[in-house]
């Protein structure tokens, strides 16, 4: 009986692994095809059909064309500035907010925390007109400020950091208070050094979200000199369609390289932060 149950369990595990493997292939296949087309010199003339995962004529010609176009460097710089500013603002606000909701004692804390969580249910499309009107009124349209400043509202980050700080004993804060440390000194010298895993997780999530942001920058950035990578890729695709598919896919591949680098460098901290923040299933 026990041997039969063990056999059934192994069969079930094999079925699950096969299913997950198939799902992984379905997710990875479009990315592999994109990279394949980017290295196919003939893709600028005709898109390979049916889709092929191996270039018919392997070449870096498409990437040479991309680098010859100086706009890509400007777009990378713009995306870097916007993403850096947004990530710093988001992560800092999330860490401070999460600490306040976790260790702070103030009236209306639970209600205010619910309001912060409720912001996650409001899509950017519902905020476009109010935000646009506000930044238009103060004369900041067609600058990077309208893209960076709204990122301070980061409900998910506040929730994750609160869950993380909840697992750290309050005795550390009490000991620091006895020694005469202020609240800010307690956060920066006691709790912040312990928040490495959750900080890395927020960096990954924030970087990916801001680097790939498209709708809001499309609304507020009108100058070609201010285009970020997603806007530049969209304008290039709109201008050329499938006529330069190889070059378009080379641009798309280059646009995800920074995300892959950041994720590979920091992804191991996600497991630590989830384990320490009590978010296990």
Short mmCIF file of N, CA and C in Angstrom, two decimals, residues 195-258:
data_model
loop_
_atom_site.label_atom_id
_atom_site.label_comp_id
_atom_site.label_asym_id
_atom_site.label_seq_id
_atom_site.Cartn_x
_atom_site.Cartn_y
_atom_site.Cartn_z
N UNK A 195 17.43 45.36 6.42
CA UNK A 195 16.41 45.30 5.36
C UNK A 195 17.01 45.05 3.99
N UNK A 196 18.18 44.43 3.93
CA UNK A 196 18.82 44.17 2.64
C UNK A 196 17.98 43.33 1.70
N UNK A 197 17.42 42.20 2.16
CA UNK A 197 16.62 41.36 1.25
C UNK A 197 15.40 42.06 0.67
N UNK A 198 14.64 42.76 1.52
CA UNK A 198 13.43 43.41 1.02
C UNK A 198 13.79 44.62 0.15
N UNK A 199 14.92 45.27 0.44
CA UNK A 199 15.37 46.38 -0.38
C UNK A 199 15.73 45.90 -1.79
N UNK A 200 16.43 44.76 -1.86
CA UNK A 200 16.78 44.20 -3.17
C UNK A 200 15.54 43.80 -3.95
N UNK A 201 14.56 43.25 -3.26
CA UNK A 201 13.31 42.89 -3.93
C UNK A 201 12.62 44.11 -4.50
N UNK A 202 12.56 45.17 -3.70
CA UNK A 202 11.93 46.41 -4.16
C UNK A 202 12.69 47.01 -5.33
N UNK A 203 14.02 46.90 -5.29
CA UNK A 203 14.83 47.43 -6.40
C UNK A 203 14.49 46.72 -7.70
N UNK A 204 14.35 45.40 -7.64
CA UNK A 204 14.03 44.65 -8.85
C UNK A 204 12.65 45.04 -9.36
N UNK A 205 11.65 45.01 -8.49
CA UNK A 205 10.28 45.30 -8.91
C UNK A 205 10.15 46.73 -9.42
N UNK A 206 10.77 47.66 -8.71
CA UNK A 206 10.69 49.06 -9.10
C UNK A 206 11.43 49.32 -10.40
N UNK A 207 12.61 48.73 -10.55
CA UNK A 207 13.39 48.92 -11.78
C UNK A 207 12.63 48.39 -12.99
N UNK A 208 12.09 47.18 -12.87
CA UNK A 208 11.36 46.59 -13.98
C UNK A 208 10.14 47.43 -14.34
N UNK A 209 9.40 47.86 -13.34
CA UNK A 209 8.19 48.64 -13.60
C UNK A 209 8.48 49.97 -14.26
N UNK A 210 9.49 50.68 -13.76
CA UNK A 210 9.79 52.02 -14.29
C UNK A 210 10.53 51.96 -15.62
N UNK A 211 11.38 50.96 -15.80
CA UNK A 211 12.08 50.84 -17.08
C UNK A 211 11.10 50.55 -18.22
N UNK A 212 10.07 49.75 -17.93
CA UNK A 212 9.11 49.35 -18.96
C UNK A 212 7.90 50.27 -19.05
N UNK A 213 7.83 51.31 -18.22
CA UNK A 213 6.67 52.19 -18.21
C UNK A 213 6.47 52.84 -19.59
N UNK A 214 5.24 52.78 -20.07
CA UNK A 214 4.98 53.28 -21.42
C UNK A 214 3.84 54.30 -21.48
N UNK A 215 2.70 53.97 -20.87
CA UNK A 215 1.50 54.79 -21.05
C UNK A 215 1.70 56.20 -20.51
N UNK A 216 2.13 56.33 -19.24
CA UNK A 216 2.25 57.65 -18.64
C UNK A 216 3.34 58.50 -19.31
N UNK A 217 4.55 57.97 -19.57
CA UNK A 217 5.53 58.78 -20.31
C UNK A 217 5.03 59.18 -21.70
N UNK A 218 4.25 58.33 -22.35
CA UNK A 218 3.71 58.67 -23.66
C UNK A 218 2.82 59.89 -23.59
N UNK A 219 2.13 60.07 -22.47
CA UNK A 219 1.20 61.19 -22.31
C UNK A 219 1.94 62.49 -22.02
N UNK A 220 2.98 62.44 -21.19
CA UNK A 220 3.60 63.68 -20.70
C UNK A 220 4.89 64.04 -21.41
N UNK A 221 5.50 63.12 -22.14
CA UNK A 221 6.75 63.41 -22.84
C UNK A 221 6.47 63.53 -24.34
N UNK A 222 6.56 64.73 -24.85
CA UNK A 222 6.24 64.98 -26.26
C UNK A 222 7.48 65.18 -27.12
N UNK A 223 8.59 65.60 -26.54
CA UNK A 223 9.80 65.87 -27.31
C UNK A 223 10.53 64.58 -27.66
N UNK A 224 11.06 64.54 -28.85
CA UNK A 224 11.82 63.37 -29.28
C UNK A 224 13.08 63.20 -28.45
N UNK A 225 13.64 64.31 -27.95
CA UNK A 225 14.86 64.24 -27.16
C UNK A 225 14.62 63.62 -25.79
N UNK A 226 13.37 63.57 -25.35
CA UNK A 226 13.06 63.03 -24.03
C UNK A 226 12.52 61.60 -24.08
N UNK A 227 12.50 61.00 -25.24
CA UNK A 227 11.95 59.65 -25.36
C UNK A 227 12.76 58.64 -24.54
N UNK A 228 12.03 57.79 -23.81
CA UNK A 228 12.65 56.68 -23.11
C UNK A 228 12.73 55.48 -24.07
N UNK A 229 13.33 54.39 -23.61
CA UNK A 229 13.49 53.22 -24.46
C UNK A 229 12.15 52.69 -24.98
N UNK A 230 11.12 52.50 -24.14
CA UNK A 230 9.84 52.02 -24.68
C UNK A 230 9.23 52.97 -25.71
N UNK A 231 9.33 54.28 -25.48
CA UNK A 231 8.77 55.25 -26.43
C UNK A 231 9.56 55.24 -27.73
N UNK A 232 10.87 55.15 -27.64
CA UNK A 232 11.69 55.10 -28.84
C UNK A 232 11.41 53.84 -29.65
N UNK A 233 11.28 52.71 -28.97
CA UNK A 233 10.98 51.46 -29.65
C UNK A 233 9.61 51.52 -30.32
N UNK A 234 8.63 52.11 -29.64
CA UNK A 234 7.29 52.22 -30.21
C UNK A 234 7.28 53.14 -31.42
N UNK A 235 7.98 54.27 -31.33
CA UNK A 235 8.00 55.21 -32.47
C UNK A 235 8.74 54.60 -33.66
N UNK A 236 9.81 53.86 -33.39
CA UNK A 236 10.55 53.22 -34.47
C UNK A 236 9.69 52.16 -35.15
N UNK A 237 8.97 51.37 -34.36
CA UNK A 237 8.11 50.34 -34.92
C UNK A 237 6.98 50.96 -35.73
N UNK A 238 6.45 52.09 -35.24
CA UNK A 238 5.36 52.75 -35.94
C UNK A 238 5.82 53.32 -37.27
N UNK A 239 7.05 53.83 -37.30
CA UNK A 239 7.57 54.43 -38.52
C UNK A 239 7.91 53.39 -39.59
N UNK A 240 8.40 52.22 -39.14
CA UNK A 240 8.91 51.24 -40.10
C UNK A 240 8.06 49.98 -40.22
N UNK A 241 7.18 49.73 -39.25
CA UNK A 241 6.35 48.53 -39.29
C UNK A 241 7.21 47.27 -39.32
N UNK A 242 6.91 46.37 -40.23
CA UNK A 242 7.70 45.14 -40.37
C UNK A 242 8.80 45.27 -41.42
N UNK A 243 8.98 46.48 -41.95
CA UNK A 243 9.99 46.67 -42.99
C UNK A 243 11.39 46.44 -42.45
N UNK A 244 11.63 46.77 -41.19
CA UNK A 244 12.93 46.56 -40.56
C UNK A 244 12.73 45.72 -39.31
N UNK A 245 12.19 44.53 -39.49
CA UNK A 245 11.88 43.67 -38.36
C UNK A 245 13.13 43.27 -37.60
N UNK A 246 14.22 43.00 -38.30
CA UNK A 246 15.46 42.61 -37.64
C UNK A 246 15.99 43.71 -36.73
N UNK A 247 15.98 44.94 -37.23
CA UNK A 247 16.46 46.06 -36.43
C UNK A 247 15.53 46.32 -35.26
N UNK A 248 14.22 46.18 -35.49
CA UNK A 248 13.25 46.38 -34.41
C UNK A 248 13.46 45.37 -33.30
N UNK A 249 13.69 44.11 -33.66
CA UNK A 249 13.92 43.08 -32.65
C UNK A 249 15.26 43.28 -31.94
N UNK A 250 16.24 43.83 -32.64
CA UNK A 250 17.52 44.14 -32.00
C UNK A 250 17.31 45.23 -30.94
N UNK A 251 16.52 46.23 -31.28
CA UNK A 251 16.19 47.27 -30.30
C UNK A 251 15.44 46.69 -29.11
N UNK A 252 14.48 45.81 -29.38
CA UNK A 252 13.70 45.19 -28.30
C UNK A 252 14.60 44.34 -27.40
N UNK A 253 15.53 43.60 -28.01
CA UNK A 253 16.46 42.79 -27.22
C UNK A 253 17.33 43.65 -26.33
N UNK A 254 17.84 44.75 -26.89
CA UNK A 254 18.68 45.65 -26.10
C UNK A 254 17.90 46.32 -24.98
N UNK A 255 16.59 46.50 -25.18
CA UNK A 255 15.79 47.17 -24.17
C UNK A 255 15.60 46.33 -22.92
N UNK A 256 15.70 45.00 -23.05
CA UNK A 256 15.48 44.13 -21.89
C UNK A 256 16.79 43.71 -21.23
N UNK A 257 17.93 44.03 -21.84
CA UNK A 257 19.22 43.63 -21.27
C UNK A 257 19.43 44.21 -19.86
N UNK A 258 19.18 45.51 -19.61
CA UNK A 258 19.35 46.02 -18.24
C UNK A 258 18.47 45.31 -17.23
#
